[in-house]
Amino acid sequence: EIPLRLVGSEMCIRDRVKEESNRCIQKGISGINLARKFYEEVGAPMIHEKFSEYEDKIAVGFVGEGSERFGFDDEFSKDHDFGPGFCMWVTKSTYDIIGERLQKEYDKLPKSYMGISRLDTEMAQGRCGVQLIGDFYEKYTAHRKGPGKVSDWIEIDDYKLATVTNGEVFRDDEQIFTNIRNDFMKQPKQARLVKLARELSSMAQMGQVNYGRSMGRKDYVTASMCMAKFMEHAMKCIYILNNKYAPYYKWLLRGTEALEILPEIGDIMRALSDMPDQRAAWDDYQYDNMSVNEKDQKALTVEIVATLVIYELKNQGLADDISSNFLDDYVGVIMEKAEYNREDVINEIVRLEFEAFDKVENEGGRADCQNNWPFFYVMRRSQYLTWTDDMLVCIRDLWLENKSKGWNMITEKYGRMMESTAPDEYKELEKYFPQKTDKTRAIVKQVAQIQVEWMKDFAEKYPKLASQARDITSDADGIDNASYETYLKGELLTYSDKLLKMYARFIVDLYRNGKNLAQMTIENTVNLQGYDSLEEAENSIK
């Protein structure tokens, strides 16, 4: 049981915070202005008095998590960590000398200022006070400075980039913090366009495809989820078209008010949320994936949003032919504008792999397949044709990175396969390979299990084609024989953590959608060999 006096105490605190927050609102003081005034009148004198030798080495401002950093604070957002405070960022060398003392002096500053008291909560831990410059940026983006690779930019969610570039910097004599901040504001055009293509694709799938399909099935729960996701992706898309970073999802709508391009999307989203249930519009409607149910006001509104976005693509020179209103038709166009050529990337990956494969040394001498570039090309290309663009860019960059280090991922793959095919020899080699955590191995095992089942299903449908491939499961492994399962695990263990997570999501998505990657890959193989279908290839085998 909770003592009544404790409940009453908590209620008093909440009432006090709410009262003081309302007083702050009445005065028209935003969180950023409160932070600036508190620093100038209270914080700056403390720094000058206690750390005069280092005050030109301390960057000060109000940047990071919290609605007030975006200027979105209101009476509802001031119930947990709103109050006087500011951030100080220093280099490692400065922190080693004064960091702990600086934090202690900051903690001594008054909790109340201008009639507003700060209520420290667990949620607000680390948002104010002293931080290492690199730690601040790494906390949100996983990078201590602006990334050098386009693929790294693509992997950073825009709301995280918004978090490190919002708010204000009040003082930064050395400009170290500010220069990194400015770098994070300069997302490469390539990355921006790839993200735009992603949002267009998601808008199409959620709003123009799956919403109608779900309504046709009378699956109203899924339809509601699809519409909500469409709204989220639509707003993210508009931020990108404005060349702005979209904030965290709960501030997407609020932020559209300040956008110059298509700010009316915010009002359309409000209208969508206000629309009544549309299931009656589907009572006598026969679902057709090539048309729009014009009785459904939500479906029509989705098409209006699509039209506005497509015309803006044309305005920005990102699309020429806008005869289609299906957003997914513009994804490939945008990817081309991003100077991303899928065919070139796949070919580059396969060339990098063969170059490494050519250098692998075998105990029994050079293998015949190392002299068979056409066969190698078909097999590897068949696999990569199934991959997403993000995965292709990621593994291409991984190959280039390892090549620069002199590390051969093909040698690593075959070495890791020996854990099953030649366990005694593997024990001698294991120490030379990058260590993998138990979590990583668990992911590899789960992914491999799904793919093994896919291969078994394929073998039942196409036994002749399957007979020309590897044995499926690892119980067939031997010194001169590596199964499909063992080969797959060996390859997955060469992937970076980032790539493995992307690949695992890819496999789960295929599984949920009832697709079989083994069949998709082998179908690519027979097509590249000149067959029109798997059936034709199967029947050609005597």
C-alpha angles and dihedrals in degrees: 000000000000114000111247092231090060092051089049091049092053091048090052091051092050092048091049093049092047092048093050092044090053089049088053092050091050089054089051094236116155123205092252093050090047090052092048094049092045091051095046096046102032112010101044094052090050092051092046093049099042103029107024092145091057106033090103088056096054117088111206131193148106111269134137138043122011136070091255090066088061094044090247098117118133138158091286096052095049096072101094120026107000114131145088113326144112141195129252121196124193139170122256092256092053093045092053089059105038108001100106094039091048091053092048091052090047090052089055092059114110116276090213127061132163088001092303121116126202115228106203112217136176089252091060097048112132096008094109135027129044122350136165110250095232093044091055094056095039092052092065106024104025086237128096091209138010109305120253096210124071089218090060091052090050091055094055112089111234093235088062091051088048089053094058095042102044129092123028140293109223099187135003114157095172092045091213094124092041095049091054089045090053091050090055089053091060104073109178115254090238092059092044092053094046089054090047090053089051093053093047090052092049092047090052095047096045102036107024101034118018098036093059093040091053093047089050089054090047088239094143096169092059090043090056091049091050092051092049091050091047090055092050094048092044092056092045088052092054092052090054091049086054089049089241132128112249113234126227112307096260091059098044095099095043091053095053089073091073097045118111097204118064097342086160088076087081091059090047090053089052090050091050092052091049095051116111124242110295102199092109088065089066099050096100098017121114108216115240120175091210097059141049124241098238091194090066108084093197092053090050091049090052088056090050090053090048091052092050091049094047092051089051090052087057092046090054093047093248096119132027106180108052098168091121123072093196106107095208089065088070098051094086091045091054092047089054089051087053086060089242112144110188094198092052092049093050091048091048091052093049092048091050090049095049091048088056093041090053090059097051111117118215126199091232095047132261115342120233092237090061087068095047107084095163092056092044091049094052094047097048095039089052089059098046094048086071095052128099120250092248091055092049093052090047096052092042089056091045091054092048092048093050091044090056089052093049092243117144111213092190091057088048092050094052090043092053091049088062089071084081104023099043109009096173093055090043091061088063093049101041095085091061095059126084108266118253123207124235088249092056092049090049091054091049091050094050093047092047091051091057092048093047090055089049090053091049090052090049091050090055092053098039108023095164094054091044091052089064092056132072123290105275107228132047094242086081092057121125140155090280099029130066118184127223089254094052093044090051094049091048091054096045091053090060091059122101117247090254094052093044091054091050091048093048091052088048092053093046091050091051091048093050091050093050096248127144115218093194091057092044092052096046091046088057089050096053091044090054088050091056103264120130095213146003089254092057091049092047093051092048091065113089 
